[in-house]
mmCIF file of C-alpha atoms and ligand atoms in Angstrom:
data_model
loop_
_atom_site.group_PDB
_atom_site.id
_atom_site.type_symbol
_atom_site.label_atom_id
_atom_site.label_comp_id
_atom_site.label_asym_id
_atom_site.label_seq_id
_atom_site.Cartn_x
_atom_site.Cartn_y
_atom_site.Cartn_z
ATOM 1 C CA MET A 7 0.000 0.000 0.000
ATOM 2 C CA LYS A 8 2.806 2.317 0.932
ATOM 3 C CA ASN A 9 4.568 1.319 -2.249
ATOM 4 C CA LEU A 10 1.475 2.003 -4.277
ATOM 5 C CA ALA A 11 1.157 5.482 -2.806
ATOM 6 C CA LEU A 12 4.791 6.123 -3.619
ATOM 7 C CA LEU A 13 4.268 4.898 -7.157
ATOM 8 C CA PHE A 14 1.291 7.189 -7.515
ATOM 9 C CA LEU A 15 3.323 10.114 -6.259
ATOM 10 C CA LEU A 16 6.104 9.241 -8.659
ATOM 11 C CA ILE A 17 3.717 9.117 -11.579
ATOM 12 C CA SER A 18 2.283 12.510 -10.720
ATOM 13 C CA VAL A 19 5.783 13.951 -10.474
ATOM 14 C CA ILE A 20 6.715 12.499 -13.846
ATOM 15 C CA SER A 21 3.563 13.785 -15.512
ATOM 16 C CA CYS A 22 4.203 17.291 -14.144
ATOM 17 C CA ASN A 23 7.783 17.274 -15.387
ATOM 18 C CA PRO A 24 7.877 19.940 -18.121
ATOM 19 C CA LYS A 25 10.178 18.011 -20.465
ATOM 20 C CA PRO A 26 9.604 19.000 -24.067
ATOM 21 C CA HIS A 27 8.677 15.477 -25.147
ATOM 22 C CA ALA A 28 6.197 15.256 -22.301
ATOM 23 C CA SER A 29 4.593 18.584 -23.074
ATOM 24 C CA SER A 30 4.433 17.890 -26.815
ATOM 25 C CA GLU A 31 2.980 14.468 -26.071
ATOM 26 C CA GLY A 32 0.287 16.131 -24.008
ATOM 27 C CA ALA A 33 -0.479 18.584 -26.777
ATOM 28 C CA LEU A 34 -0.836 15.961 -29.477
ATOM 29 C CA PRO A 35 -4.143 15.541 -31.246
ATOM 30 C CA PRO A 36 -5.468 11.929 -31.280
ATOM 31 C CA ASN A 37 -4.406 11.186 -34.866
ATOM 32 C CA SER A 38 -1.113 12.991 -34.848
ATOM 33 C CA GLY A 39 0.745 10.035 -36.351
ATOM 34 C CA VAL A 40 3.351 9.858 -33.614
ATOM 35 C CA HIS A 41 4.894 6.409 -33.809
ATOM 36 C CA MET A 42 4.464 4.495 -30.591
ATOM 37 C CA ASN A 43 6.849 1.635 -30.004
ATOM 38 C CA GLY A 44 6.560 -0.149 -26.675
ATOM 39 C CA GLY A 45 5.212 3.002 -25.111
ATOM 40 C CA ILE A 46 8.083 5.128 -26.418
ATOM 41 C CA THR A 47 7.126 8.140 -28.482
ATOM 42 C CA LYS A 48 9.099 8.059 -31.707
ATOM 43 C CA PRO A 49 9.735 11.162 -33.759
ATOM 44 C CA LYS A 50 8.288 11.137 -37.232
ATOM 45 C CA ASN A 51 10.775 13.705 -38.497
ATOM 46 C CA ILE A 52 14.414 14.281 -37.620
ATOM 47 C CA ILE A 53 16.300 17.472 -38.385
ATOM 48 C CA LEU A 54 20.069 17.266 -37.911
ATOM 49 C CA MET A 55 21.699 20.688 -37.761
ATOM 50 C CA ILE A 56 25.490 20.845 -38.091
ATOM 51 C CA GLY A 57 27.441 23.999 -37.328
ATOM 52 C CA ASP A 58 30.727 23.252 -39.048
ATOM 53 C CA GLY A 59 33.607 24.142 -36.716
ATOM 54 C CA MET A 60 31.177 25.147 -33.962
ATOM 55 C CA GLY A 61 32.874 24.407 -30.653
ATOM 56 C CA ILE A 62 31.846 25.659 -27.227
ATOM 57 C CA THR A 63 33.745 28.935 -27.684
ATOM 58 C CA GLN A 64 32.091 29.666 -31.043
ATOM 59 C CA ILE A 65 28.734 29.170 -29.307
ATOM 60 C CA THR A 66 29.820 31.291 -26.327
ATOM 61 C CA ALA A 67 31.070 34.121 -28.527
ATOM 62 C CA GLY A 68 27.819 34.163 -30.489
ATOM 63 C CA MET A 69 25.849 34.229 -27.245
ATOM 64 C CA TYR A 70 27.717 37.097 -25.574
ATOM 65 C CA MET A 71 27.698 39.111 -28.795
ATOM 66 C CA ASN A 72 23.957 38.586 -29.014
ATOM 67 C CA GLY A 73 22.957 40.117 -25.683
ATOM 68 C CA ASN A 74 23.747 36.936 -23.713
ATOM 69 C CA LYS A 75 21.170 34.766 -25.432
ATOM 70 C CA LEU A 76 20.861 32.090 -28.103
ATOM 71 C CA ASN A 77 18.023 29.974 -29.442
ATOM 72 C CA LEU A 78 20.197 26.994 -28.545
ATOM 73 C CA GLU A 79 19.265 27.645 -24.906
ATOM 74 C CA LYS A 80 15.802 26.262 -25.696
ATOM 75 C CA PHE A 81 17.265 22.772 -26.065
ATOM 76 C CA PRO A 82 16.844 20.798 -22.825
ATOM 77 C CA VAL A 83 19.121 17.843 -23.557
ATOM 78 C CA ILE A 84 22.864 18.252 -23.973
ATOM 79 C CA GLY A 85 25.541 15.669 -24.690
ATOM 80 C CA LEU A 86 29.138 15.614 -25.889
ATOM 81 C CA HIS A 87 30.710 13.641 -28.699
ATOM 82 C CA LYS A 88 34.268 12.548 -29.446
ATOM 83 C CA THR A 89 35.379 13.696 -32.863
ATOM 84 C CA HIS A 90 38.554 11.728 -33.603
ATOM 85 C CA ALA A 91 38.926 10.134 -37.046
ATOM 86 C CA SER A 92 40.495 6.753 -37.866
ATOM 87 C CA SER A 93 43.495 8.447 -39.456
ATOM 88 C CA GLY A 94 44.241 10.804 -36.599
ATOM 89 C CA LEU A 95 43.002 12.545 -33.499
ATOM 90 C CA ILE A 96 42.155 15.728 -35.400
ATOM 91 C CA THR A 97 39.265 15.067 -37.739
ATOM 92 C CA ASP A 98 38.291 16.909 -40.891
ATOM 93 C CA SER A 99 34.711 17.605 -41.937
ATOM 94 C CA ALA A 100 34.562 14.703 -44.381
ATOM 95 C CA ALA A 101 35.495 11.967 -41.892
ATOM 96 C CA ALA A 102 33.336 13.576 -39.193
ATOM 97 C CA ALA A 103 30.251 13.852 -41.399
ATOM 98 C CA THR A 104 30.784 10.263 -42.548
ATOM 99 C CA SER A 105 30.707 9.243 -38.864
ATOM 100 C CA PHE A 106 27.343 10.991 -38.408
ATOM 101 C CA ALA A 107 25.929 9.762 -41.715
ATOM 102 C CA SER A 108 27.219 6.176 -41.840
ATOM 103 C CA GLY A 109 28.200 5.333 -38.258
ATOM 104 C CA ILE A 110 31.847 4.564 -38.996
ATOM 105 C CA LYS A 111 35.214 6.038 -38.085
ATOM 106 C CA THR A 112 37.098 6.701 -41.285
ATOM 107 C CA TYR A 113 40.082 8.619 -42.661
ATOM 108 C CA ASN A 114 40.207 12.362 -43.210
ATOM 109 C CA GLY A 115 38.914 13.221 -46.669
ATOM 110 C CA ALA A 116 36.606 10.196 -46.925
ATOM 111 C CA ILE A 117 33.102 10.868 -48.251
ATOM 112 C CA GLY A 118 30.698 8.101 -47.226
ATOM 113 C CA VAL A 119 33.381 5.411 -47.513
ATOM 114 C CA ASN A 120 35.236 3.297 -44.959
ATOM 115 C CA ASN A 121 38.987 2.828 -44.469
ATOM 116 C CA ASP A 122 39.005 0.478 -47.478
ATOM 117 C CA THR A 123 37.216 3.136 -49.599
ATOM 118 C CA ILE A 124 34.085 0.957 -49.732
ATOM 119 C CA GLY A 125 30.838 2.938 -49.644
ATOM 120 C CA VAL A 126 28.726 2.632 -46.492
ATOM 121 C CA LYS A 127 25.046 3.455 -46.782
ATOM 122 C CA THR A 128 24.122 6.799 -45.236
ATOM 123 C CA ILE A 129 21.292 7.708 -42.912
ATOM 124 C CA LEU A 130 19.816 9.817 -45.715
ATOM 125 C CA GLU A 131 19.836 6.818 -48.054
ATOM 126 C CA GLU A 132 18.303 4.643 -45.321
ATOM 127 C CA ALA A 133 15.627 7.278 -44.770
ATOM 128 C CA GLU A 134 14.845 7.165 -48.501
ATOM 129 C CA GLU A 135 14.550 3.376 -48.342
ATOM 130 C CA ASN A 136 12.149 3.736 -45.425
ATOM 131 C CA ASN A 137 9.943 5.979 -47.574
ATOM 132 C CA LEU A 138 10.839 9.133 -45.705
ATOM 133 C CA ALA A 139 11.340 12.393 -47.553
ATOM 134 C CA THR A 140 14.905 13.745 -47.375
ATOM 135 C CA GLY A 141 16.582 17.097 -47.721
ATOM 136 C CA MET A 142 19.761 19.092 -47.227
ATOM 137 C CA VAL A 143 20.469 22.798 -46.887
ATOM 138 C CA ALA A 144 24.032 24.165 -46.650
ATOM 139 C CA THR A 145 25.796 27.513 -46.772
ATOM 140 C CA SER A 146 28.747 25.933 -48.601
ATOM 141 C CA THR A 147 28.464 24.202 -51.944
ATOM 142 C CA ILE A 148 26.069 21.274 -51.764
ATOM 143 C CA VAL A 149 28.968 18.988 -52.796
ATOM 144 C CA HIS A 150 31.234 20.202 -49.969
ATOM 145 C CA ALA A 151 32.402 17.629 -47.388
ATOM 146 C CA THR A 152 29.577 17.885 -44.855
ATOM 147 C CA PRO A 153 26.533 17.563 -47.135
ATOM 148 C CA ALA A 154 28.481 15.279 -49.506
ATOM 149 C CA ALA A 155 29.001 12.647 -46.806
ATOM 150 C CA PHE A 156 25.232 12.236 -46.445
ATOM 151 C CA ILE A 157 24.610 11.498 -50.115
ATOM 152 C CA ALA A 158 27.827 10.496 -51.876
ATOM 153 C CA HIS A 159 30.481 7.790 -51.722
ATOM 154 C CA GLU A 160 33.863 8.961 -52.942
ATOM 155 C CA LYS A 161 37.474 8.376 -51.954
ATOM 156 C CA ARG A 162 38.330 12.054 -51.599
ATOM 157 C CA ARG A 163 36.392 15.124 -50.591
ATOM 158 C CA ASN A 164 37.682 17.239 -53.476
ATOM 159 C CA MET A 165 36.068 14.998 -56.120
ATOM 160 C CA TYR A 166 33.288 17.564 -56.423
ATOM 161 C CA GLU A 167 32.075 16.518 -59.874
ATOM 162 C CA ASP A 168 31.850 12.859 -58.855
ATOM 163 C CA ILE A 169 29.984 13.886 -55.703
ATOM 164 C CA ALA A 170 27.548 15.905 -57.836
ATOM 165 C CA ASP A 171 27.017 12.813 -59.977
ATOM 166 C CA ASP A 172 26.087 10.839 -56.853
ATOM 167 C CA PHE A 173 23.059 13.104 -56.352
ATOM 168 C CA LEU A 174 21.519 11.240 -59.285
ATOM 169 C CA ASP A 175 21.763 7.942 -57.402
ATOM 170 C CA THR A 176 19.327 9.146 -54.730
ATOM 171 C CA GLU A 177 15.831 10.545 -54.621
ATOM 172 C CA ILE A 178 16.653 13.445 -52.313
ATOM 173 C CA ASP A 179 13.500 15.569 -52.230
ATOM 174 C CA PHE A 180 14.974 18.963 -51.452
ATOM 175 C CA PHE A 181 18.416 20.519 -51.564
ATOM 176 C CA VAL A 182 19.709 24.080 -51.400
ATOM 177 C CA GLY A 183 23.354 25.164 -51.529
ATOM 178 C CA GLY A 184 26.120 26.460 -53.761
ATOM 179 C CA GLY A 185 28.196 24.649 -56.378
ATOM 180 C CA LYS A 186 26.118 24.891 -59.559
ATOM 181 C CA LYS A 187 29.218 24.653 -61.750
ATOM 182 C CA TYR A 188 29.918 21.085 -60.619
ATOM 183 C CA PHE A 189 26.578 20.116 -62.116
ATOM 184 C CA ASP A 190 26.373 22.024 -65.378
ATOM 185 C CA ARG A 191 29.837 23.224 -66.420
ATOM 186 C CA ARG A 192 31.927 20.216 -65.634
ATOM 187 C CA GLU A 193 35.614 19.774 -66.387
ATOM 188 C CA SER A 194 35.653 15.969 -66.320
ATOM 189 C CA ASP A 195 32.855 15.499 -68.880
ATOM 190 C CA ASP A 196 30.242 17.390 -70.915
ATOM 191 C CA ARG A 197 27.252 16.141 -68.961
ATOM 192 C CA ASP A 198 24.628 18.572 -67.729
ATOM 193 C CA LEU A 199 23.506 17.085 -64.434
ATOM 194 C CA ILE A 200 20.874 19.785 -64.010
ATOM 195 C CA ALA A 201 19.182 18.587 -67.199
ATOM 196 C CA GLU A 202 19.536 15.012 -65.953
ATOM 197 C CA LEU A 203 17.960 15.908 -62.610
ATOM 198 C CA LYS A 204 15.083 17.635 -64.406
ATOM 199 C CA ASP A 205 14.541 14.412 -66.360
ATOM 200 C CA LYS A 206 14.336 12.671 -62.970
ATOM 201 C CA ASN A 207 11.335 14.683 -61.759
ATOM 202 C CA TYR A 208 13.285 17.581 -60.244
ATOM 203 C CA THR A 209 12.474 21.253 -60.358
ATOM 204 C CA ILE A 210 15.887 22.932 -60.398
ATOM 205 C CA SER A 211 16.508 26.640 -60.146
ATOM 206 C CA ASP A 212 19.301 28.991 -59.103
ATOM 207 C CA TYR A 213 20.249 32.421 -57.762
ATOM 208 C CA PHE A 214 20.813 33.757 -61.268
ATOM 209 C CA THR A 215 17.320 32.839 -62.491
ATOM 210 C CA GLU A 216 15.128 33.791 -59.547
ATOM 211 C CA GLU A 217 15.175 34.483 -55.833
ATOM 212 C CA LEU A 218 14.685 31.413 -53.677
ATOM 213 C CA GLY A 219 11.619 32.918 -52.016
ATOM 214 C CA LYS A 220 9.939 33.391 -55.414
ATOM 215 C CA VAL A 221 10.367 29.844 -56.673
ATOM 216 C CA PHE A 222 7.258 27.775 -57.150
ATOM 217 C CA ILE A 223 7.851 24.156 -56.093
ATOM 218 C CA PRO A 224 5.299 21.656 -57.388
ATOM 219 C CA LYS A 225 4.576 19.280 -54.536
ATOM 220 C CA ASN A 226 4.828 16.215 -56.764
ATOM 221 C CA GLN A 227 8.425 17.077 -57.677
ATOM 222 C CA ASN A 228 11.779 16.965 -55.983
ATOM 223 C CA PHE A 229 13.499 20.322 -55.692
ATOM 224 C CA GLY A 230 17.015 21.695 -55.946
ATOM 225 C CA TYR A 231 18.238 25.274 -55.844
ATOM 226 C CA PHE A 232 21.774 26.601 -56.336
ATOM 227 C CA THR A 233 22.625 29.658 -54.289
ATOM 228 C CA ALA A 234 25.983 30.200 -56.032
ATOM 229 C CA ASP A 235 28.133 28.924 -58.845
ATOM 230 C CA ALA A 236 30.846 27.943 -56.368
ATOM 231 C CA ASP A 237 30.967 28.901 -52.662
ATOM 232 C CA PRO A 238 28.092 31.025 -51.336
ATOM 233 C CA LEU A 239 29.075 34.398 -49.809
ATOM 234 C CA PRO A 240 29.667 34.865 -46.081
ATOM 235 C CA VAL A 241 26.584 36.210 -44.326
ATOM 236 C CA SER A 242 28.447 39.493 -43.689
ATOM 237 C CA LYS A 243 28.750 39.970 -47.463
ATOM 238 C CA GLY A 244 25.071 39.502 -48.194
ATOM 239 C CA ARG A 245 24.192 35.778 -47.988
ATOM 240 C CA GLY A 246 20.966 35.341 -46.106
ATOM 241 C CA TYR A 247 19.109 32.235 -47.178
ATOM 242 C CA LEU A 248 19.774 29.647 -44.478
ATOM 243 C CA ARG A 249 16.688 30.248 -42.365
ATOM 244 C CA ALA A 250 14.323 30.745 -45.301
ATOM 245 C CA ALA A 251 15.657 27.708 -47.166
ATOM 246 C CA SER A 252 15.355 25.554 -44.051
ATOM 247 C CA LYS A 253 11.740 26.616 -43.562
ATOM 248 C CA MET A 254 11.007 25.956 -47.238
ATOM 249 C CA GLY A 255 12.652 22.568 -46.911
ATOM 250 C CA ILE A 256 10.496 21.597 -43.952
ATOM 251 C CA LYS A 257 7.361 22.745 -45.755
ATOM 252 C CA HIS A 258 8.217 20.803 -48.896
ATOM 253 C CA LEU A 259 9.316 17.642 -47.083
ATOM 254 C CA LEU A 260 6.055 17.567 -45.114
ATOM 255 C CA LYS A 261 4.251 17.346 -48.457
ATOM 256 C CA ARG A 262 6.572 14.716 -49.910
ATOM 257 C CA SER A 263 5.891 11.826 -47.542
ATOM 258 C CA ASP A 264 3.274 10.842 -44.998
ATOM 259 C CA GLU A 265 5.915 8.726 -43.259
ATOM 260 C CA GLY A 266 8.082 11.644 -42.136
ATOM 261 C CA PHE A 267 11.356 13.208 -43.189
ATOM 262 C CA PHE A 268 15.087 13.553 -42.540
ATOM 263 C CA LEU A 269 16.603 16.982 -43.087
ATOM 264 C CA MET A 270 20.259 17.981 -42.653
ATOM 265 C CA ILE A 271 20.946 21.694 -42.263
ATOM 266 C CA GLU A 272 24.525 22.961 -42.192
ATOM 267 C CA GLY A 273 25.876 26.313 -41.040
ATOM 268 C CA SER A 274 28.974 25.669 -43.119
ATOM 269 C CA GLN A 275 30.990 28.837 -42.715
ATOM 270 C CA ILE A 276 31.471 29.006 -38.925
ATOM 271 C CA ASP A 277 34.419 26.742 -39.792
ATOM 272 C CA TRP A 278 35.716 29.124 -42.446
ATOM 273 C CA GLY A 279 35.768 31.944 -39.896
ATOM 274 C CA GLY A 280 37.824 29.660 -37.648
ATOM 275 C CA HIS A 281 40.304 28.812 -40.411
ATOM 276 C CA ALA A 282 40.657 32.535 -41.110
ATOM 277 C CA ASN A 283 41.133 33.193 -37.349
ATOM 278 C CA ASN A 284 38.477 35.838 -37.831
ATOM 279 C CA SER A 285 36.257 36.305 -34.791
ATOM 280 C CA GLU A 286 33.808 38.577 -36.588
ATOM 281 C CA TYR A 287 33.352 35.956 -39.339
ATOM 282 C CA ILE A 288 32.738 33.225 -36.727
ATOM 283 C CA ILE A 289 30.208 35.294 -34.787
ATOM 284 C CA THR A 290 28.163 36.476 -37.774
ATOM 285 C CA GLU A 291 27.973 32.909 -39.091
ATOM 286 C CA MET A 292 27.180 31.538 -35.626
ATOM 287 C CA LEU A 293 24.290 33.971 -35.237
ATOM 288 C CA ASP A 294 22.971 33.218 -38.725
ATOM 289 C CA PHE A 295 22.975 29.533 -37.770
ATOM 290 C CA ASP A 296 21.307 30.270 -34.427
ATOM 291 C CA LYS A 297 18.580 32.271 -36.173
ATOM 292 C CA THR A 298 17.896 29.166 -38.251
ATOM 293 C CA ILE A 299 17.959 27.028 -35.090
ATOM 294 C CA GLY A 300 15.264 29.330 -33.697
ATOM 295 C CA ALA A 301 13.025 28.824 -36.731
ATOM 296 C CA VAL A 302 13.526 25.053 -36.700
ATOM 297 C CA HIS A 303 12.848 24.858 -32.953
ATOM 298 C CA LYS A 304 9.665 26.867 -33.424
ATOM 299 C CA PHE A 305 8.488 24.425 -36.079
ATOM 300 C CA ALA A 306 9.343 21.422 -33.897
ATOM 301 C CA GLU A 307 7.515 22.909 -30.935
ATOM 302 C CA LYS A 308 4.344 23.358 -32.997
ATOM 303 C CA ASN A 309 4.679 20.076 -34.840
ATOM 304 C CA GLY A 310 5.303 17.904 -31.750
ATOM 305 C CA GLU A 311 6.655 14.898 -33.649
ATOM 306 C CA THR A 312 9.992 16.277 -34.779
ATOM 307 C CA LEU A 313 13.337 15.595 -33.121
ATOM 308 C CA VAL A 314 15.921 18.343 -33.642
ATOM 309 C CA ILE A 315 19.614 17.645 -33.055
ATOM 310 C CA VAL A 316 22.177 20.442 -33.202
ATOM 311 C CA THR A 317 25.876 19.653 -33.156
ATOM 312 C CA ALA A 318 29.184 20.311 -34.894
ATOM 313 C CA ASP A 319 31.699 18.104 -36.631
ATOM 314 C CA HIS A 320 34.678 19.591 -34.721
ATOM 315 C CA GLU A 321 36.009 22.863 -33.359
ATOM 316 C CA THR A 322 38.078 25.124 -35.604
ATOM 317 C CA GLY A 323 40.779 27.590 -34.615
ATOM 318 C CA GLY A 324 41.423 26.639 -31.000
ATOM 319 C CA TYR A 325 39.313 29.687 -30.395
ATOM 320 C CA SER A 326 39.180 31.225 -26.925
ATOM 321 C CA ILE A 327 37.752 34.282 -25.225
ATOM 322 C CA VAL A 328 40.407 35.958 -23.096
ATOM 323 C CA GLN A 329 40.930 38.658 -20.509
ATOM 324 C CA GLY A 330 39.822 42.096 -21.615
ATOM 325 C CA SER A 331 36.494 40.764 -22.904
ATOM 326 C CA LYS A 332 33.192 42.389 -22.016
ATOM 327 C CA MET A 333 29.621 41.479 -22.825
ATOM 328 C CA ASP A 334 29.155 42.571 -26.475
ATOM 329 C CA SER A 335 32.885 43.170 -26.910
ATOM 330 C CA LEU A 336 35.179 40.172 -26.890
ATOM 331 C CA ALA A 337 38.933 39.791 -26.870
ATOM 332 C CA THR A 338 39.733 36.487 -28.576
ATOM 333 C CA LYS A 339 42.715 34.329 -29.456
ATOM 334 C CA PHE A 340 43.355 31.393 -31.704
ATOM 335 C CA THR A 341 45.835 28.576 -31.262
ATOM 336 C CA THR A 342 45.653 27.103 -34.776
ATOM 337 C CA GLY A 343 44.433 27.741 -38.312
ATOM 338 C CA TYR A 344 43.073 24.209 -38.425
ATOM 339 C CA HIS A 345 40.674 22.051 -36.388
ATOM 340 C CA THR A 346 41.143 20.901 -32.790
ATOM 341 C CA ALA A 347 40.265 17.675 -30.971
ATOM 342 C CA ASP A 348 37.796 19.193 -28.478
ATOM 343 C CA LEU A 349 34.722 17.321 -27.351
ATOM 344 C CA ILE A 350 31.751 18.779 -29.202
ATOM 345 C CA PRO A 351 28.331 19.568 -27.729
ATOM 346 C CA VAL A 352 25.116 17.969 -28.945
ATOM 347 C CA PHE A 353 21.783 19.694 -28.271
ATOM 348 C CA ALA A 354 18.499 17.842 -28.680
ATOM 349 C CA TYR A 355 14.829 18.767 -28.555
ATOM 350 C CA GLY A 356 11.699 16.726 -29.184
ATOM 351 C CA PRO A 357 10.653 13.050 -28.965
ATOM 352 C CA GLN A 358 13.628 10.851 -27.992
ATOM 353 C CA ALA A 359 15.851 13.863 -27.248
ATOM 354 C CA GLU A 360 16.928 12.161 -23.982
ATOM 355 C CA ILE A 361 19.006 9.558 -25.827
ATOM 356 C CA PHE A 362 21.452 12.309 -26.826
ATOM 357 C CA SER A 363 22.613 13.041 -23.271
ATOM 358 C CA GLY A 364 25.965 11.677 -22.098
ATOM 359 C CA ILE A 365 29.388 11.362 -23.680
ATOM 360 C CA TYR A 366 29.813 9.177 -26.749
ATOM 361 C CA GLU A 367 31.634 8.760 -30.060
ATOM 362 C CA ASN A 368 30.498 10.847 -33.039
ATOM 363 C CA THR A 369 29.452 7.560 -34.689
ATOM 364 C CA ALA A 370 26.800 7.160 -31.964
ATOM 365 C CA ILE A 371 24.884 10.060 -33.517
ATOM 366 C CA TYR A 372 24.156 7.695 -36.424
ATOM 367 C CA ASP A 373 22.942 4.949 -34.081
ATOM 368 C CA LYS A 374 20.839 7.337 -32.034
ATOM 369 C CA ILE A 375 19.140 8.748 -35.136
ATOM 370 C CA ARG A 376 18.397 5.196 -36.317
ATOM 371 C CA GLU A 377 17.113 4.289 -32.861
ATOM 372 C CA ALA A 378 14.881 7.360 -32.759
ATOM 373 C CA PHE A 379 13.462 6.595 -36.209
ATOM 374 C CA GLY A 380 13.075 2.933 -35.228
ATOM 375 C CA PHE A 381 15.156 1.605 -38.148
ATOM 376 C CA LYS A 382 15.872 -2.101 -37.824
ATOM 377 C CA GLY A 383 19.229 -3.841 -37.678
ATOM 378 C CA PRO A 384 22.716 -2.457 -37.060
ATOM 379 C CA GLY A 385 22.846 -0.385 -40.268
ATOM 380 C CA ARG A 386 26.304 0.402 -41.739
ATOM 381 C CA GLU A 387 25.485 -1.540 -44.866
ATOM 382 C CA LEU A 388 28.331 -1.767 -47.361
ATOM 383 C CA ILE A 389 27.558 -0.636 -50.874
ATOM 384 C CA VAL A 390 28.808 -2.978 -53.536
ATOM 385 C CA GLU A 391 28.205 -1.495 -56.958
ATOM 386 C CA GLU A 392 29.994 -0.932 -60.212
ATOM 387 C CA LYS A 393 30.765 2.721 -60.801
ATOM 388 C CA ASP A 394 30.341 4.255 -64.227
HETATM 389 MG MG1 MG B 415 31.089 21.647 -43.756
HETATM 390 ZN ZN1 ZN B 416 37.452 23.134 -41.487
#
């Protein structure tokens, strides 16, 4: 009897606990489509947001230069991941993104391939196979290391034209980023991959033709948009599409499958600010990414069946905030022009967010996403195919 009373008390405490998954569960309409699995609420959609080169100091600098606040603070679950690659303690973006996308440790420069350069199926490809809609938005070229590792399988990250070609092997529903020239003015062949994508039920447009916000996307088509011929501009020089493109992506992906979606959003240039040892560059890019985080969080809060994960591949610059700093005015130092081996934070919000707390390898992000989606088996499927 005493035990029963205790149990009852415990249950009331749990049900009053304002965890985001609990509150969104409570707010769900009866036919919301949330996947229940043994009483666990599964997310229908997962949005993975990667701030390239975004270590704790990049986040801190953005926060203090933004009146001591960030949208990231709305995320209740925080973890840390270990970034090391198979070829060395200091990872690059290619190996790190391959760890997220395919669950393996691999060598620096690898795009969706293991140490033996064999392709390993990515979470985006698995999502496609599970009838989910998929998308990617980046502020680099769309064939740059981070997005590339979710969709392509190539020995080296600089094989941009081969990576572009790999887009044709998937049914990705939505992508926005730079790098148009790798698709339609190729050096290795005369193919026009934009024409080939259009033949594959894609609407493709670009910055030169029309503004992203003005594009009409038929809901029965996949969609791609090029924001630049090569690298998109830094946000301080006029780029400004990340938030809008992410919102468009969500809207389109919701129409593309009743089963749910997987969307990867990258704030690519926080890393470039780190390589340049340029604090201003880091902060403007960090805040652009955080603005996008705010919009995505807002969607997830309303939607109730979306898990949002925000992390980075590694830290860049050995960035630190030193004596002489004030709120809104920071004195900073760098210890390197390359990446560092720091543990990297993971922020999670939504159904199954709890599984992202703790300290784990970057490859665990892959397993946790699969677990949250409820994908069967261990994953990491090798791809055996003849390349043309
Ligand atoms: Mg990147
Ligand atoms: Zn980098």
